Amino acid sequence: KQEVTQIPAALSVPEGENLVLNCSFTDSAIYNLQWFRQDPGKGLTSLLLIQSSQREQTSGRLNASLDKSSGRSTLYIAASQPGDSATYLCAVRDTGRRALTFGSGTRLQVQP
Amino acid sequence: DGGITQSPKYLFRKEGQNVTLSCEQNLNHDAMYWYRQDPGQGLRLIYYSQIVNDFQKGDIAEGYSVSREKKESFPLTVTSAQKNPTAFYLCASSPDRVDYGYTFGSGTRLTVV
């Protein structure tokens, strides 16, 4: 059964720092991995979708990498801003079932 | 604008009651999903449906039921058999292609009173 782990569980950084969020998964037989952002009490907003054949995807200040063989993904946020404060969730879609399996998230706080 | 609409935003349930959460999408997506989120935890799959009139149990289906009579609608009923229903419920949809991502609704917060 697929398991997804996110480290750290919480992170606090000063504004302007570059930071890395980590996601690991136990079964490398995946179709893709998706990073989401969740603000308190809100739904999930998709940030990046990276296919199993890809190594990375970029959107603005965000860059997600994927190493399928080692079961790892990172989300890099450049020049962090207070508006980036949220919980970041990664989820994998593996070949064993059709639905996403989620990690528990990293709660990010960017201090002004 | 295309998207997923969940209603109500807040719902209160008395002990022994069944309640139904609504999820409607106008994205023309084939597949729809229900997830449950508890504080500080990731999302857990309750049910999913890939086509109309068909659905499968997820990891925590006990105490829940669903229907899929129309492509755009996937309501979730929380029955009295669900002993700990207080949680945040999220509905999602996707095209029935494995290389596409998910779109989520804004959620329903259910509280037992």
Tab-separated table of C-alpha atoms in Angstrom:
chain	number	residue	atom	x	y	z
A	1	LYS	CA	0.000	0.000	0.000
A	2	GLN	CA	1.336	3.408	-0.969
A	3	GLU	CA	2.470	5.657	1.865
A	4	VAL	CA	3.414	9.307	1.469
A	5	THR	CA	5.505	11.202	4.018
A	6	GLN	CA	6.217	14.926	4.169
A	7	ILE	CA	9.060	16.469	6.105
A	8	PRO	CA	9.133	18.803	7.944
A	9	ALA	CA	5.627	18.928	9.414
A	10	ALA	CA	6.022	22.656	10.065
A	11	LEU	CA	8.457	25.318	8.949
A	12	SER	CA	8.896	28.976	9.828
A	13	VAL	CA	11.209	31.187	7.766
A	14	PRO	CA	11.872	34.917	7.364
A	15	GLU	CA	10.624	36.623	4.238
A	16	GLY	CA	12.942	36.354	1.246
A	17	GLU	CA	14.414	32.963	2.046
A	18	ASN	CA	14.540	30.148	-0.454
A	19	LEU	CA	13.137	26.929	0.961
A	20	VAL	CA	12.637	23.267	0.158
A	21	LEU	CA	9.746	21.029	1.143
A	22	ASN	CA	10.226	17.278	0.971
A	23	CYS	CA	7.894	14.454	-0.005
A	24	SER	CA	8.695	10.742	-0.105
A	25	PHE	CA	6.611	7.784	-1.245
A	26	THR	CA	7.058	4.050	-0.786
A	27	ASP	CA	5.876	2.637	-4.124
A	28	SER	CA	7.664	4.039	-7.180
A	29	ALA	CA	5.039	2.687	-9.619
A	30	ILE	CA	3.291	6.028	-10.041
A	31	TYR	CA	1.622	7.905	-12.899
A	32	ASN	CA	2.292	11.348	-11.454
A	33	LEU	CA	2.729	13.478	-8.355
A	34	GLN	CA	0.792	16.641	-7.587
A	35	TRP	CA	1.625	19.464	-5.176
A	36	PHE	CA	-1.236	21.402	-3.599
A	37	ARG	CA	-1.599	24.449	-1.404
A	38	GLN	CA	-4.270	24.673	1.305
A	39	ASP	CA	-5.154	27.845	3.181
A	40	PRO	CA	-6.839	27.440	6.606
A	41	GLY	CA	-10.411	26.215	6.272
A	42	LYS	CA	-10.224	26.158	2.473
A	43	GLY	CA	-10.042	23.610	-0.303
A	44	LEU	CA	-6.920	22.544	-2.170
A	45	THR	CA	-5.346	24.577	-4.957
A	46	SER	CA	-3.186	22.682	-7.425
A	47	LEU	CA	0.318	24.123	-7.767
A	48	LEU	CA	2.231	21.690	-9.955
A	49	LEU	CA	1.600	18.329	-11.600
A	50	ILE	CA	4.676	16.311	-12.512
A	51	GLN	CA	4.374	13.157	-14.612
A	52	SER	CA	6.395	10.033	-13.831
A	53	SER	CA	8.443	10.567	-17.004
A	54	GLN	CA	9.407	14.118	-16.004
A	55	ARG	CA	12.180	15.294	-13.724
A	56	GLU	CA	10.814	18.719	-12.853
A	57	GLN	CA	8.102	21.299	-13.396
A	58	THR	CA	8.227	25.037	-12.838
A	59	SER	CA	5.610	27.700	-12.238
A	60	GLY	CA	6.777	31.176	-11.309
A	61	ARG	CA	8.749	30.968	-8.047
A	62	LEU	CA	7.881	27.292	-7.606
A	63	ASN	CA	9.880	24.347	-8.853
A	64	ALA	CA	9.003	20.713	-8.216
A	65	SER	CA	11.408	17.877	-8.861
A	66	LEU	CA	10.723	14.159	-9.009
A	67	ASP	CA	13.078	11.219	-8.539
A	68	LYS	CA	10.749	8.294	-9.084
A	69	SER	CA	13.337	5.567	-8.538
A	70	SER	CA	14.202	6.833	-5.058
A	71	GLY	CA	10.603	7.764	-4.234
A	72	ARG	CA	11.247	11.446	-3.602
A	73	SER	CA	9.960	14.824	-4.657
A	74	THR	CA	10.897	18.321	-3.540
A	75	LEU	CA	9.053	21.606	-3.848
A	76	TYR	CA	11.400	24.565	-4.037
A	77	ILE	CA	9.999	28.019	-3.252
A	78	ALA	CA	12.227	30.935	-4.222
A	79	ALA	CA	12.221	34.292	-2.454
A	80	SER	CA	9.442	33.381	-0.034
A	81	GLN	CA	6.723	35.919	0.805
A	82	PRO	CA	4.218	36.172	3.677
A	83	GLY	CA	1.493	35.296	1.157
A	84	ASP	CA	3.129	31.882	0.719
A	85	SER	CA	2.065	30.964	4.267
A	86	ALA	CA	-0.169	27.900	3.958
A	87	THR	CA	-0.082	24.121	4.210
A	88	TYR	CA	1.537	22.344	1.291
A	89	LEU	CA	0.400	18.823	0.437
A	90	CYS	CA	1.888	16.345	-1.966
A	91	ALA	CA	-0.088	13.469	-3.444
A	92	VAL	CA	0.798	10.574	-5.727
A	93	ARG	CA	-1.340	8.732	-8.240
A	94	ASP	CA	0.011	5.211	-8.339
A	95	THR	CA	-0.689	2.436	-10.797
A	96	GLY	CA	-2.341	0.332	-8.096
A	97	ARG	CA	-5.449	2.480	-7.853
A	98	ARG	CA	-7.065	5.442	-9.512
A	99	ALA	CA	-7.213	7.820	-6.568
A	100	LEU	CA	-4.532	10.062	-5.062
A	101	THR	CA	-2.688	9.164	-1.861
A	102	PHE	CA	-1.777	12.201	0.246
A	103	GLY	CA	0.962	13.104	2.674
A	104	SER	CA	0.090	14.896	5.929
A	105	GLY	CA	1.418	18.210	4.679
A	106	THR	CA	3.987	20.832	5.652
A	107	ARG	CA	2.634	23.914	7.394
A	108	LEU	CA	4.675	26.896	6.218
A	109	GLN	CA	4.819	30.279	7.915
A	110	VAL	CA	6.768	33.092	6.259
A	111	GLN	CA	7.538	35.896	8.701
A	112	PRO	CA	7.491	39.483	7.356
B	1	ASP	CA	-16.164	29.595	-14.845
B	2	GLY	CA	-15.685	25.867	-14.565
B	3	GLY	CA	-15.224	24.352	-11.170
B	4	ILE	CA	-16.515	22.259	-8.309
B	5	THR	CA	-19.194	23.512	-5.925
B	6	GLN	CA	-19.630	21.992	-2.496
B	7	SER	CA	-22.531	22.860	-0.249
B	8	PRO	CA	-23.197	23.678	2.440
B	9	LYS	CA	-19.972	25.243	3.685
B	10	TYR	CA	-20.845	24.390	7.306
B	11	LEU	CA	-23.135	21.575	8.475
B	12	PHE	CA	-24.207	20.508	11.929
B	13	ARG	CA	-25.460	17.013	12.658
B	14	LYS	CA	-27.259	15.701	15.688
B	15	GLU	CA	-26.539	12.284	17.042
B	16	GLY	CA	-28.349	9.588	15.050
B	17	GLN	CA	-29.026	11.775	12.026
B	18	ASN	CA	-28.075	11.167	8.432
B	19	VAL	CA	-26.821	14.197	6.512
B	20	THR	CA	-25.989	14.668	2.841
B	21	LEU	CA	-23.156	16.773	1.448
B	22	SER	CA	-23.510	18.092	-2.072
B	23	CYS	CA	-20.811	18.128	-4.759
B	24	GLU	CA	-21.447	19.447	-8.269
B	25	GLN	CA	-18.928	19.966	-11.084
B	26	ASN	CA	-19.218	21.631	-14.483
B	27	LEU	CA	-15.820	20.553	-15.750
B	28	ASN	CA	-17.188	17.586	-17.706
B	29	HIS	CA	-14.899	15.322	-15.686
B	30	ASP	CA	-15.652	11.611	-15.627
B	31	ALA	CA	-14.190	10.759	-12.224
B	32	MET	CA	-15.210	12.184	-8.855
B	33	TYR	CA	-13.879	11.594	-5.349
B	34	TRP	CA	-14.680	12.231	-1.709
B	35	TYR	CA	-11.943	12.768	0.870
B	36	ARG	CA	-12.031	13.353	4.598
B	37	GLN	CA	-9.494	15.596	6.363
B	38	ASP	CA	-8.903	15.628	10.125
B	39	PRO	CA	-6.831	18.328	11.866
B	40	GLY	CA	-3.128	18.034	11.135
B	41	GLN	CA	-3.638	15.057	8.855
B	42	GLY	CA	-3.582	14.378	5.180
B	43	LEU	CA	-6.644	13.505	3.148
B	44	ARG	CA	-8.158	10.022	3.321
B	45	LEU	CA	-10.256	8.586	0.511
B	46	ILE	CA	-13.880	7.741	1.311
B	47	TYR	CA	-15.398	6.846	-2.089
B	48	TYR	CA	-14.693	7.442	-5.740
B	49	SER	CA	-16.586	7.072	-8.992
B	50	GLN	CA	-15.146	6.753	-12.476
B	51	ILE	CA	-18.424	6.723	-14.396
B	52	VAL	CA	-22.118	7.305	-13.820
B	53	ASN	CA	-23.901	4.614	-11.788
B	54	ASP	CA	-20.631	3.101	-10.612
B	55	PHE	CA	-18.514	3.813	-7.514
B	56	GLN	CA	-15.896	2.111	-5.345
B	57	LYS	CA	-15.079	2.182	-1.660
B	58	GLY	CA	-11.956	3.978	-0.555
B	59	ASP	CA	-9.938	3.477	2.619
B	60	ILE	CA	-12.563	4.684	5.120
B	61	ALA	CA	-15.981	3.978	3.527
B	62	GLU	CA	-17.691	2.597	6.644
B	63	GLY	CA	-20.567	4.815	7.760
B	64	TYR	CA	-20.759	6.659	4.430
B	65	SER	CA	-22.765	6.183	1.238
B	66	VAL	CA	-22.722	7.811	-2.206
B	67	SER	CA	-24.626	7.874	-5.457
B	68	ARG	CA	-23.677	8.874	-8.998
B	69	GLU	CA	-26.868	9.305	-10.993
B	70	LYS	CA	-25.546	12.196	-13.063
B	71	LYS	CA	-22.060	12.884	-14.387
B	72	GLU	CA	-21.883	16.279	-12.720
B	73	SER	CA	-23.116	15.260	-9.253
B	74	PHE	CA	-21.652	13.017	-6.540
B	75	PRO	CA	-23.440	13.504	-3.174
B	76	LEU	CA	-22.064	11.973	0.023
B	77	THR	CA	-24.336	10.823	2.852
B	78	VAL	CA	-22.866	10.580	6.330
B	79	THR	CA	-24.987	8.016	8.128
B	80	SER	CA	-25.601	7.479	11.832
B	81	ALA	CA	-23.254	4.495	11.579
B	82	GLN	CA	-20.313	6.879	11.240
B	83	LYS	CA	-19.311	7.294	14.886
B	84	ASN	CA	-16.846	10.153	14.491
B	85	PRO	CA	-18.084	12.285	11.588
B	86	THR	CA	-16.691	15.647	12.686
B	87	ALA	CA	-14.201	16.554	9.956
B	88	PHE	CA	-13.584	18.619	6.847
B	89	TYR	CA	-14.916	16.932	3.692
B	90	LEU	CA	-13.446	17.615	0.279
B	91	CYS	CA	-14.798	16.653	-3.116
B	92	ALA	CA	-12.593	16.407	-6.195
B	93	SER	CA	-12.864	15.527	-9.854
B	94	SER	CA	-10.572	14.624	-12.711
B	95	PRO	CA	-10.742	13.487	-16.322
B	96	ASP	CA	-10.616	9.705	-16.551
B	97	ARG	CA	-7.020	9.838	-17.705
B	98	VAL	CA	-4.124	9.020	-15.436
B	99	ASP	CA	-1.946	11.852	-16.723
B	100	TYR	CA	-4.367	14.562	-15.577
B	101	GLY	CA	-4.456	16.176	-12.159
B	102	TYR	CA	-7.301	16.683	-9.725
B	103	THR	CA	-9.484	19.746	-9.110
B	104	PHE	CA	-10.890	20.241	-5.607
B	105	GLY	CA	-13.931	21.995	-4.209
B	106	SER	CA	-13.823	24.391	-1.263
B	107	GLY	CA	-14.975	21.827	1.291
B	108	THR	CA	-17.742	21.259	3.832
B	109	ARG	CA	-17.037	21.347	7.557
B	110	LEU	CA	-19.281	18.894	9.400
B	111	THR	CA	-19.708	19.137	13.167
B	112	VAL	CA	-21.652	16.811	15.455
B	113	VAL	CA	-23.662	18.713	18.074
